[in-house]
């Protein structure tokens, strides 16, 4: 199966929340509860109902989009692992952080992060199920922070300016199932569970990296 096509179909309804909705700043939203304070969320989507726009992404991903103001931010990947029968060359893997205007669906900017080797190959039942963009980004309302496993943690302003990056390990779990933990923010600290990469939980100063 071509995972690029599957991703466009999967994310399109998720990216069509009303512009009046509350910010959704991390995995599962405020406090990680999965509960929105907005009372006007549509319960169904289709090509004809409650669909304001669709925007193609550079490739697939299993992360969730976040929302801050009029911006939607989501991660995905390309270059490798798009086809189980022909995954390609691992050194061509690229992760992407994409920023989309919530009100129009227009892509505002895209930041590409090349793979840091060694990386877990597209084999077995782990990586082939969730791919290489399984970490939902997090925002403090001013900047956005994305974790890409062995390729590190990357910080950008909401205008797309690169602020810093940091490596937090290049190890793998014994099964080489890849990585999927989503960062959170507590006060001035970005907290990342790097259990596969360094068998640790890492706290990073969100201003300096």
mmCIF file with all atom_site columns, C-alpha atoms in Angstrom:
data_model
loop_
_atom_site.group_PDB
_atom_site.id
_atom_site.type_symbol
_atom_site.label_atom_id
_atom_site.label_alt_id
_atom_site.label_comp_id
_atom_site.label_asym_id
_atom_site.label_entity_id
_atom_site.label_seq_id
_atom_site.pdbx_PDB_ins_code
_atom_site.Cartn_x
_atom_site.Cartn_y
_atom_site.Cartn_z
_atom_site.occupancy
_atom_site.B_iso_or_equiv
_atom_site.pdbx_formal_charge
_atom_site.auth_seq_id
_atom_site.auth_comp_id
_atom_site.auth_asym_id
_atom_site.auth_atom_id
_atom_site.pdbx_PDB_model_num
ATOM 1   C CA . UNK A 1 1   ? 0.000   0.000  0.000  1.00 0.00 ? 1   UNK A CA 1
ATOM 2   C CA . UNK A 1 2   ? 1.223   3.524  -0.747 1.00 0.00 ? 2   UNK A CA 1
ATOM 3   C CA . UNK A 1 3   ? 1.311   5.176  2.677  1.00 0.00 ? 3   UNK A CA 1
ATOM 4   C CA . UNK A 1 4   ? 1.320   8.707  1.195  1.00 0.00 ? 4   UNK A CA 1
ATOM 5   C CA . UNK A 1 5   ? -2.258  8.366  -0.060 1.00 0.00 ? 5   UNK A CA 1
ATOM 6   C CA . UNK A 1 6   ? -3.424  6.833  3.196  1.00 0.00 ? 6   UNK A CA 1
ATOM 7   C CA . UNK A 1 7   ? -2.077  9.761  5.171  1.00 0.00 ? 7   UNK A CA 1
ATOM 8   C CA . UNK A 1 8   ? -3.913  12.426 3.183  1.00 0.00 ? 8   UNK A CA 1
ATOM 9   C CA . UNK A 1 9   ? -7.187  10.604 3.763  1.00 0.00 ? 9   UNK A CA 1
ATOM 10  C CA . UNK A 1 10  ? -6.490  10.088 7.457  1.00 0.00 ? 10  UNK A CA 1
ATOM 11  C CA . UNK A 1 11  ? -5.441  13.588 8.383  1.00 0.00 ? 11  UNK A CA 1
ATOM 12  C CA . UNK A 1 12  ? -7.848  15.583 6.255  1.00 0.00 ? 12  UNK A CA 1
ATOM 13  C CA . UNK A 1 13  ? -10.804 15.375 8.695  1.00 0.00 ? 13  UNK A CA 1
ATOM 14  C CA . UNK A 1 14  ? -8.533  15.922 11.681 1.00 0.00 ? 14  UNK A CA 1
ATOM 15  C CA . UNK A 1 15  ? -7.257  19.190 10.238 1.00 0.00 ? 15  UNK A CA 1
ATOM 16  C CA . UNK A 1 16  ? -10.694 20.657 9.617  1.00 0.00 ? 16  UNK A CA 1
ATOM 17  C CA . UNK A 1 17  ? -11.616 21.848 13.108 1.00 0.00 ? 17  UNK A CA 1
ATOM 18  C CA . UNK A 1 18  ? -13.480 25.142 13.315 1.00 0.00 ? 18  UNK A CA 1
ATOM 19  C CA . UNK A 1 19  ? -11.311 28.229 13.712 1.00 0.00 ? 19  UNK A CA 1
ATOM 20  C CA . UNK A 1 20  ? -13.209 29.123 16.904 1.00 0.00 ? 20  UNK A CA 1
ATOM 21  C CA . UNK A 1 21  ? -12.121 25.948 18.703 1.00 0.00 ? 21  UNK A CA 1
ATOM 22  C CA . UNK A 1 22  ? -9.816  26.096 21.721 1.00 0.00 ? 22  UNK A CA 1
ATOM 23  C CA . UNK A 1 23  ? -6.109  25.626 21.210 1.00 0.00 ? 23  UNK A CA 1
ATOM 24  C CA . UNK A 1 24  ? -5.054  21.970 21.201 1.00 0.00 ? 24  UNK A CA 1
ATOM 25  C CA . UNK A 1 25  ? -1.438  22.330 22.231 1.00 0.00 ? 25  UNK A CA 1
ATOM 26  C CA . UNK A 1 26  ? -0.208  18.762 22.784 1.00 0.00 ? 26  UNK A CA 1
ATOM 27  C CA . UNK A 1 27  ? -1.048  15.072 22.404 1.00 0.00 ? 27  UNK A CA 1
ATOM 28  C CA . UNK A 1 28  ? -4.648  14.592 23.604 1.00 0.00 ? 28  UNK A CA 1
ATOM 29  C CA . UNK A 1 29  ? -5.081  18.324 24.093 1.00 0.00 ? 29  UNK A CA 1
ATOM 30  C CA . UNK A 1 30  ? -5.192  20.365 27.311 1.00 0.00 ? 30  UNK A CA 1
ATOM 31  C CA . UNK A 1 31  ? -3.684  18.441 30.251 1.00 0.00 ? 31  UNK A CA 1
ATOM 32  C CA . UNK A 1 32  ? -3.598  15.330 28.049 1.00 0.00 ? 32  UNK A CA 1
ATOM 33  C CA . UNK A 1 33  ? -7.242  14.659 28.892 1.00 0.00 ? 33  UNK A CA 1
ATOM 34  C CA . UNK A 1 34  ? -8.537  14.262 25.345 1.00 0.00 ? 34  UNK A CA 1
ATOM 35  C CA . UNK A 1 35  ? -11.460 16.545 26.291 1.00 0.00 ? 35  UNK A CA 1
ATOM 36  C CA . UNK A 1 36  ? -12.278 19.831 24.535 1.00 0.00 ? 36  UNK A CA 1
ATOM 37  C CA . UNK A 1 37  ? -14.145 22.707 26.162 1.00 0.00 ? 37  UNK A CA 1
ATOM 38  C CA . UNK A 1 38  ? -15.682 23.576 22.783 1.00 0.00 ? 38  UNK A CA 1
ATOM 39  C CA . UNK A 1 39  ? -19.342 22.567 22.578 1.00 0.00 ? 39  UNK A CA 1
ATOM 40  C CA . UNK A 1 40  ? -19.668 22.967 18.800 1.00 0.00 ? 40  UNK A CA 1
ATOM 41  C CA . UNK A 1 41  ? -17.420 20.164 17.568 1.00 0.00 ? 41  UNK A CA 1
ATOM 42  C CA . UNK A 1 42  ? -19.046 18.245 14.675 1.00 0.00 ? 42  UNK A CA 1
ATOM 43  C CA . UNK A 1 43  ? -19.625 14.557 15.316 1.00 0.00 ? 43  UNK A CA 1
ATOM 44  C CA . UNK A 1 44  ? -19.375 13.363 11.718 1.00 0.00 ? 44  UNK A CA 1
ATOM 45  C CA . UNK A 1 45  ? -17.203 14.135 8.688  1.00 0.00 ? 45  UNK A CA 1
ATOM 46  C CA . UNK A 1 46  ? -17.459 13.212 5.056  1.00 0.00 ? 46  UNK A CA 1
ATOM 47  C CA . UNK A 1 47  ? -16.523 14.657 1.663  1.00 0.00 ? 47  UNK A CA 1
ATOM 48  C CA . UNK A 1 48  ? -19.783 16.634 1.813  1.00 0.00 ? 48  UNK A CA 1
ATOM 49  C CA . UNK A 1 49  ? -20.290 17.341 5.525  1.00 0.00 ? 49  UNK A CA 1
ATOM 50  C CA . UNK A 1 50  ? -18.231 19.442 7.970  1.00 0.00 ? 50  UNK A CA 1
ATOM 51  C CA . UNK A 1 51  ? -15.208 19.506 5.670  1.00 0.00 ? 51  UNK A CA 1
ATOM 52  C CA . UNK A 1 52  ? -13.829 23.015 5.133  1.00 0.00 ? 52  UNK A CA 1
ATOM 53  C CA . UNK A 1 53  ? -10.614 22.077 3.314  1.00 0.00 ? 53  UNK A CA 1
ATOM 54  C CA . UNK A 1 54  ? -8.033  19.378 2.619  1.00 0.00 ? 54  UNK A CA 1
ATOM 55  C CA . UNK A 1 55  ? -4.281  19.868 2.364  1.00 0.00 ? 55  UNK A CA 1
ATOM 56  C CA . UNK A 1 56  ? -1.826  17.290 1.060  1.00 0.00 ? 56  UNK A CA 1
ATOM 57  C CA . UNK A 1 57  ? 1.177   16.503 3.263  1.00 0.00 ? 57  UNK A CA 1
ATOM 58  C CA . UNK A 1 58  ? 4.707   15.561 2.116  1.00 0.00 ? 58  UNK A CA 1
ATOM 59  C CA . UNK A 1 59  ? 4.160   12.002 3.358  1.00 0.00 ? 59  UNK A CA 1
ATOM 60  C CA . UNK A 1 60  ? 2.525   9.813  6.015  1.00 0.00 ? 60  UNK A CA 1
ATOM 61  C CA . UNK A 1 61  ? 2.632   10.060 9.787  1.00 0.00 ? 61  UNK A CA 1
ATOM 62  C CA . UNK A 1 62  ? 0.952   8.625  12.864 1.00 0.00 ? 62  UNK A CA 1
ATOM 63  C CA . UNK A 1 63  ? 1.234   11.741 15.043 1.00 0.00 ? 63  UNK A CA 1
ATOM 64  C CA . UNK A 1 64  ? -1.706  14.001 15.867 1.00 0.00 ? 64  UNK A CA 1
ATOM 65  C CA . UNK A 1 65  ? -2.053  17.620 14.721 1.00 0.00 ? 65  UNK A CA 1
ATOM 66  C CA . UNK A 1 66  ? -1.949  20.399 17.313 1.00 0.00 ? 66  UNK A CA 1
ATOM 67  C CA . UNK A 1 67  ? -3.630  23.813 17.091 1.00 0.00 ? 67  UNK A CA 1
ATOM 68  C CA . UNK A 1 68  ? -2.477  27.212 18.357 1.00 0.00 ? 68  UNK A CA 1
ATOM 69  C CA . UNK A 1 69  ? -4.372  30.276 17.220 1.00 0.00 ? 69  UNK A CA 1
ATOM 70  C CA . UNK A 1 70  ? -4.799  30.095 13.431 1.00 0.00 ? 70  UNK A CA 1
ATOM 71  C CA . UNK A 1 71  ? -2.056  27.496 13.005 1.00 0.00 ? 71  UNK A CA 1
ATOM 72  C CA . UNK A 1 72  ? -2.204  23.724 12.702 1.00 0.00 ? 72  UNK A CA 1
ATOM 73  C CA . UNK A 1 73  ? 1.099   21.863 13.175 1.00 0.00 ? 73  UNK A CA 1
ATOM 74  C CA . UNK A 1 74  ? 1.674   18.225 12.309 1.00 0.00 ? 74  UNK A CA 1
ATOM 75  C CA . UNK A 1 75  ? 4.611   15.921 11.604 1.00 0.00 ? 75  UNK A CA 1
ATOM 76  C CA . UNK A 1 76  ? 5.103   13.416 8.786  1.00 0.00 ? 76  UNK A CA 1
ATOM 77  C CA . UNK A 1 77  ? 7.931   11.779 6.858  1.00 0.00 ? 77  UNK A CA 1
ATOM 78  C CA . UNK A 1 78  ? 9.101   10.969 3.335  1.00 0.00 ? 78  UNK A CA 1
ATOM 79  C CA . UNK A 1 79  ? 11.953  9.407  1.389  1.00 0.00 ? 79  UNK A CA 1
ATOM 80  C CA . UNK A 1 80  ? 11.868  5.952  2.977  1.00 0.00 ? 80  UNK A CA 1
ATOM 81  C CA . UNK A 1 81  ? 9.361   3.465  4.376  1.00 0.00 ? 81  UNK A CA 1
ATOM 82  C CA . UNK A 1 82  ? 6.450   4.433  2.153  1.00 0.00 ? 82  UNK A CA 1
ATOM 83  C CA . UNK A 1 83  ? 5.968   0.966  0.668  1.00 0.00 ? 83  UNK A CA 1
ATOM 84  C CA . UNK A 1 84  ? 6.383   -2.265 2.644  1.00 0.00 ? 84  UNK A CA 1
ATOM 85  C CA . UNK A 1 85  ? 7.540   -4.132 -0.462 1.00 0.00 ? 85  UNK A CA 1
ATOM 86  C CA . UNK A 1 86  ? 10.000  -1.457 -1.566 1.00 0.00 ? 86  UNK A CA 1
ATOM 87  C CA . UNK A 1 87  ? 10.978  0.754  1.398  1.00 0.00 ? 87  UNK A CA 1
ATOM 88  C CA . UNK A 1 88  ? 13.929  2.393  -0.368 1.00 0.00 ? 88  UNK A CA 1
ATOM 89  C CA . UNK A 1 89  ? 17.198  3.568  1.214  1.00 0.00 ? 89  UNK A CA 1
ATOM 90  C CA . UNK A 1 90  ? 17.185  4.469  4.913  1.00 0.00 ? 90  UNK A CA 1
ATOM 91  C CA . UNK A 1 91  ? 19.608  7.362  4.428  1.00 0.00 ? 91  UNK A CA 1
ATOM 92  C CA . UNK A 1 92  ? 16.920  9.125  2.349  1.00 0.00 ? 92  UNK A CA 1
ATOM 93  C CA . UNK A 1 93  ? 14.486  9.351  5.283  1.00 0.00 ? 93  UNK A CA 1
ATOM 94  C CA . UNK A 1 94  ? 13.344  12.920 6.067  1.00 0.00 ? 94  UNK A CA 1
ATOM 95  C CA . UNK A 1 95  ? 10.980  14.063 8.819  1.00 0.00 ? 95  UNK A CA 1
ATOM 96  C CA . UNK A 1 96  ? 8.792   17.133 8.287  1.00 0.00 ? 96  UNK A CA 1
ATOM 97  C CA . UNK A 1 97  ? 7.118   19.627 10.578 1.00 0.00 ? 97  UNK A CA 1
ATOM 98  C CA . UNK A 1 98  ? 4.319   21.305 8.619  1.00 0.00 ? 98  UNK A CA 1
ATOM 99  C CA . UNK A 1 99  ? 2.450   24.463 9.627  1.00 0.00 ? 99  UNK A CA 1
ATOM 100 C CA . UNK A 1 100 ? -0.964  25.049 8.023  1.00 0.00 ? 100 UNK A CA 1
ATOM 101 C CA . UNK A 1 101 ? -3.311  28.015 8.346  1.00 0.00 ? 101 UNK A CA 1
ATOM 102 C CA . UNK A 1 102 ? -6.387  26.770 10.192 1.00 0.00 ? 102 UNK A CA 1
ATOM 103 C CA . UNK A 1 103 ? -8.845  29.139 8.543  1.00 0.00 ? 103 UNK A CA 1
ATOM 104 C CA . UNK A 1 104 ? -7.852  28.403 4.930  1.00 0.00 ? 104 UNK A CA 1
ATOM 105 C CA . UNK A 1 105 ? -5.818  25.172 4.763  1.00 0.00 ? 105 UNK A CA 1
ATOM 106 C CA . UNK A 1 106 ? -2.892  27.052 3.183  1.00 0.00 ? 106 UNK A CA 1
ATOM 107 C CA . UNK A 1 107 ? 0.550   25.682 4.031  1.00 0.00 ? 107 UNK A CA 1
ATOM 108 C CA . UNK A 1 108 ? 2.455   28.451 5.789  1.00 0.00 ? 108 UNK A CA 1
ATOM 109 C CA . UNK A 1 109 ? 5.821   26.721 6.170  1.00 0.00 ? 109 UNK A CA 1
ATOM 110 C CA . UNK A 1 110 ? 7.536   23.351 6.284  1.00 0.00 ? 110 UNK A CA 1
ATOM 111 C CA . UNK A 1 111 ? 10.729  22.361 8.075  1.00 0.00 ? 111 UNK A CA 1
ATOM 112 C CA . UNK A 1 112 ? 12.649  19.254 6.991  1.00 0.00 ? 112 UNK A CA 1
ATOM 113 C CA . UNK A 1 113 ? 14.884  17.210 9.299  1.00 0.00 ? 113 UNK A CA 1
ATOM 114 C CA . UNK A 1 114 ? 17.202  14.670 7.682  1.00 0.00 ? 114 UNK A CA 1
ATOM 115 C CA . UNK A 1 115 ? 17.630  11.285 9.341  1.00 0.00 ? 115 UNK A CA 1
ATOM 116 C CA . UNK A 1 116 ? 20.410  10.730 11.847 1.00 0.00 ? 116 UNK A CA 1
ATOM 117 C CA . UNK A 1 117 ? 21.835  7.232  11.402 1.00 0.00 ? 117 UNK A CA 1
ATOM 118 C CA . UNK A 1 118 ? 21.698  4.550  12.645 1.00 0.00 ? 118 UNK A CA 1
ATOM 119 C CA . UNK A 1 119 ? 17.901  4.374  12.505 1.00 0.00 ? 119 UNK A CA 1
ATOM 120 C CA . UNK A 1 120 ? 15.542  1.425  12.955 1.00 0.00 ? 120 UNK A CA 1
ATOM 121 C CA . UNK A 1 121 ? 14.770  -0.157 9.556  1.00 0.00 ? 121 UNK A CA 1
ATOM 122 C CA . UNK A 1 122 ? 11.312  -0.458 8.012  1.00 0.00 ? 122 UNK A CA 1
ATOM 123 C CA . UNK A 1 123 ? 10.859  -4.116 8.958  1.00 0.00 ? 123 UNK A CA 1
ATOM 124 C CA . UNK A 1 124 ? 8.967   -6.266 11.463 1.00 0.00 ? 124 UNK A CA 1
ATOM 125 C CA . UNK A 1 125 ? 5.654   -5.290 13.065 1.00 0.00 ? 125 UNK A CA 1
ATOM 126 C CA . UNK A 1 126 ? 6.681   -2.102 14.867 1.00 0.00 ? 126 UNK A CA 1
ATOM 127 C CA . UNK A 1 127 ? 8.003   0.575  12.519 1.00 0.00 ? 127 UNK A CA 1
ATOM 128 C CA . UNK A 1 128 ? 5.915   -0.759 9.634  1.00 0.00 ? 128 UNK A CA 1
ATOM 129 C CA . UNK A 1 129 ? 2.786   -0.080 11.717 1.00 0.00 ? 129 UNK A CA 1
ATOM 130 C CA . UNK A 1 130 ? 3.506   3.498  12.830 1.00 0.00 ? 130 UNK A CA 1
ATOM 131 C CA . UNK A 1 131 ? 6.305   4.743  10.577 1.00 0.00 ? 131 UNK A CA 1
ATOM 132 C CA . UNK A 1 132 ? 8.801   7.475  11.443 1.00 0.00 ? 132 UNK A CA 1
ATOM 133 C CA . UNK A 1 133 ? 6.591   10.385 12.540 1.00 0.00 ? 133 UNK A CA 1
ATOM 134 C CA . UNK A 1 134 ? 4.685   9.072  15.553 1.00 0.00 ? 134 UNK A CA 1
ATOM 135 C CA . UNK A 1 135 ? 5.474   11.892 18.010 1.00 0.00 ? 135 UNK A CA 1
ATOM 136 C CA . UNK A 1 136 ? 2.859   14.642 18.317 1.00 0.00 ? 136 UNK A CA 1
ATOM 137 C CA . UNK A 1 137 ? 4.545   18.059 18.605 1.00 0.00 ? 137 UNK A CA 1
ATOM 138 C CA . UNK A 1 138 ? 3.869   20.431 21.513 1.00 0.00 ? 138 UNK A CA 1
ATOM 139 C CA . UNK A 1 139 ? 3.595   24.219 21.707 1.00 0.00 ? 139 UNK A CA 1
ATOM 140 C CA . UNK A 1 140 ? 3.826   26.796 24.477 1.00 0.00 ? 140 UNK A CA 1
ATOM 141 C CA . UNK A 1 141 ? 1.879   29.304 22.364 1.00 0.00 ? 141 UNK A CA 1
ATOM 142 C CA . UNK A 1 142 ? 5.072   30.983 21.156 1.00 0.00 ? 142 UNK A CA 1
ATOM 143 C CA . UNK A 1 143 ? 7.232   28.137 19.856 1.00 0.00 ? 143 UNK A CA 1
ATOM 144 C CA . UNK A 1 144 ? 6.731   24.540 18.748 1.00 0.00 ? 144 UNK A CA 1
ATOM 145 C CA . UNK A 1 145 ? 8.834   21.538 19.780 1.00 0.00 ? 145 UNK A CA 1
ATOM 146 C CA . UNK A 1 146 ? 9.062   18.315 17.759 1.00 0.00 ? 146 UNK A CA 1
ATOM 147 C CA . UNK A 1 147 ? 10.720  15.039 18.783 1.00 0.00 ? 147 UNK A CA 1
ATOM 148 C CA . UNK A 1 148 ? 12.024  12.819 15.974 1.00 0.00 ? 148 UNK A CA 1
ATOM 149 C CA . UNK A 1 149 ? 13.586  9.951  17.932 1.00 0.00 ? 149 UNK A CA 1
ATOM 150 C CA . UNK A 1 150 ? 17.260  9.437  17.120 1.00 0.00 ? 150 UNK A CA 1
ATOM 151 C CA . UNK A 1 151 ? 17.138  12.582 14.966 1.00 0.00 ? 151 UNK A CA 1
ATOM 152 C CA . UNK A 1 152 ? 16.601  14.652 18.114 1.00 0.00 ? 152 UNK A CA 1
ATOM 153 C CA . UNK A 1 153 ? 14.345  17.352 19.540 1.00 0.00 ? 153 UNK A CA 1
ATOM 154 C CA . UNK A 1 154 ? 13.850  20.461 17.373 1.00 0.00 ? 154 UNK A CA 1
ATOM 155 C CA . UNK A 1 155 ? 12.458  23.861 18.359 1.00 0.00 ? 155 UNK A CA 1
ATOM 156 C CA . UNK A 1 156 ? 10.957  26.417 15.986 1.00 0.00 ? 156 UNK A CA 1
ATOM 157 C CA . UNK A 1 157 ? 9.084   29.680 16.415 1.00 0.00 ? 157 UNK A CA 1
ATOM 158 C CA . UNK A 1 158 ? 5.498   29.715 15.191 1.00 0.00 ? 158 UNK A CA 1
ATOM 159 C CA . UNK A 1 159 ? 6.806   31.734 12.236 1.00 0.00 ? 159 UNK A CA 1
ATOM 160 C CA . UNK A 1 160 ? 9.066   28.814 11.291 1.00 0.00 ? 160 UNK A CA 1
ATOM 161 C CA . UNK A 1 161 ? 12.406  30.132 12.559 1.00 0.00 ? 161 UNK A CA 1
ATOM 162 C CA . UNK A 1 162 ? 14.801  27.390 13.752 1.00 0.00 ? 162 UNK A CA 1
ATOM 163 C CA . UNK A 1 163 ? 15.678  27.998 17.408 1.00 0.00 ? 163 UNK A CA 1
ATOM 164 C CA . UNK A 1 164 ? 17.665  24.968 18.542 1.00 0.00 ? 164 UNK A CA 1
ATOM 165 C CA . UNK A 1 165 ? 18.059  21.207 18.293 1.00 0.00 ? 165 UNK A CA 1
ATOM 166 C CA . UNK A 1 166 ? 19.428  18.612 20.677 1.00 0.00 ? 166 UNK A CA 1
ATOM 167 C CA . UNK A 1 167 ? 20.271  14.924 20.424 1.00 0.00 ? 167 UNK A CA 1
ATOM 168 C CA . UNK A 1 168 ? 18.968  12.822 23.310 1.00 0.00 ? 168 UNK A CA 1
ATOM 169 C CA . UNK A 1 169 ? 20.210  9.374  22.308 1.00 0.00 ? 169 UNK A CA 1
ATOM 170 C CA . UNK A 1 170 ? 20.737  7.012  19.391 1.00 0.00 ? 170 UNK A CA 1
ATOM 171 C CA . UNK A 1 171 ? 19.971  3.656  20.966 1.00 0.00 ? 171 UNK A CA 1
ATOM 172 C CA . UNK A 1 172 ? 17.158  1.257  20.034 1.00 0.00 ? 172 UNK A CA 1
ATOM 173 C CA . UNK A 1 173 ? 14.906  -1.019 22.022 1.00 0.00 ? 173 UNK A CA 1
ATOM 174 C CA . UNK A 1 174 ? 15.763  -4.721 21.522 1.00 0.00 ? 174 UNK A CA 1
ATOM 175 C CA . UNK A 1 175 ? 12.961  -5.252 18.979 1.00 0.00 ? 175 UNK A CA 1
ATOM 176 C CA . UNK A 1 176 ? 13.865  -2.062 17.030 1.00 0.00 ? 176 UNK A CA 1
ATOM 177 C CA . UNK A 1 177 ? 10.227  -0.954 16.971 1.00 0.00 ? 177 UNK A CA 1
ATOM 178 C CA . UNK A 1 178 ? 11.081  2.721  16.586 1.00 0.00 ? 178 UNK A CA 1
ATOM 179 C CA . UNK A 1 179 ? 9.946   5.598  18.780 1.00 0.00 ? 179 UNK A CA 1
ATOM 180 C CA . UNK A 1 180 ? 6.593   7.233  19.455 1.00 0.00 ? 180 UNK A CA 1
ATOM 181 C CA . UNK A 1 181 ? 6.563   9.229  22.722 1.00 0.00 ? 181 UNK A CA 1
ATOM 182 C CA . UNK A 1 182 ? 5.177   12.764 22.483 1.00 0.00 ? 182 UNK A CA 1
ATOM 183 C CA . UNK A 1 183 ? 6.857   15.639 24.377 1.00 0.00 ? 183 UNK A CA 1
ATOM 184 C CA . UNK A 1 184 ? 5.034   17.772 26.948 1.00 0.00 ? 184 UNK A CA 1
ATOM 185 C CA . UNK A 1 185 ? 5.835   21.144 28.528 1.00 0.00 ? 185 UNK A CA 1
ATOM 186 C CA . UNK A 1 186 ? 5.923   21.885 32.263 1.00 0.00 ? 186 UNK A CA 1
ATOM 187 C CA . UNK A 1 187 ? 6.733   25.500 33.131 1.00 0.00 ? 187 UNK A CA 1
ATOM 188 C CA . UNK A 1 188 ? 10.047  26.196 31.334 1.00 0.00 ? 188 UNK A CA 1
ATOM 189 C CA . UNK A 1 189 ? 10.891  22.565 30.578 1.00 0.00 ? 189 UNK A CA 1
ATOM 190 C CA . UNK A 1 190 ? 10.215  20.392 27.541 1.00 0.00 ? 190 UNK A CA 1
ATOM 191 C CA . UNK A 1 191 ? 9.937   16.821 28.852 1.00 0.00 ? 191 UNK A CA 1
ATOM 192 C CA . UNK A 1 192 ? 10.682  13.926 26.511 1.00 0.00 ? 192 UNK A CA 1
ATOM 193 C CA . UNK A 1 193 ? 10.513  10.201 27.226 1.00 0.00 ? 193 UNK A CA 1
ATOM 194 C CA . UNK A 1 194 ? 13.542  8.833  25.395 1.00 0.00 ? 194 UNK A CA 1
ATOM 195 C CA . UNK A 1 195 ? 13.115  5.260  26.571 1.00 0.00 ? 195 UNK A CA 1
ATOM 196 C CA . UNK A 1 196 ? 14.246  3.776  23.259 1.00 0.00 ? 196 UNK A CA 1
ATOM 197 C CA . UNK A 1 197 ? 16.929  6.359  22.487 1.00 0.00 ? 197 UNK A CA 1
ATOM 198 C CA . UNK A 1 198 ? 18.707  6.579  25.865 1.00 0.00 ? 198 UNK A CA 1
ATOM 199 C CA . UNK A 1 199 ? 16.594  4.674  28.419 1.00 0.00 ? 199 UNK A CA 1
ATOM 200 C CA . UNK A 1 200 ? 15.807  7.980  30.114 1.00 0.00 ? 200 UNK A CA 1
ATOM 201 C CA . UNK A 1 201 ? 13.354  10.833 30.626 1.00 0.00 ? 201 UNK A CA 1
ATOM 202 C CA . UNK A 1 202 ? 14.941  14.110 29.533 1.00 0.00 ? 202 UNK A CA 1
ATOM 203 C CA . UNK A 1 203 ? 14.118  17.673 30.613 1.00 0.00 ? 203 UNK A CA 1
ATOM 204 C CA . UNK A 1 204 ? 15.189  20.440 28.208 1.00 0.00 ? 204 UNK A CA 1
ATOM 205 C CA . UNK A 1 205 ? 15.145  24.195 28.793 1.00 0.00 ? 205 UNK A CA 1
ATOM 206 C CA . UNK A 1 206 ? 12.575  25.358 26.252 1.00 0.00 ? 206 UNK A CA 1
ATOM 207 C CA . UNK A 1 207 ? 14.308  28.686 25.643 1.00 0.00 ? 207 UNK A CA 1
ATOM 208 C CA . UNK A 1 208 ? 17.893  27.529 25.190 1.00 0.00 ? 208 UNK A CA 1
ATOM 209 C CA . UNK A 1 209 ? 17.760  23.803 24.368 1.00 0.00 ? 209 UNK A CA 1
#
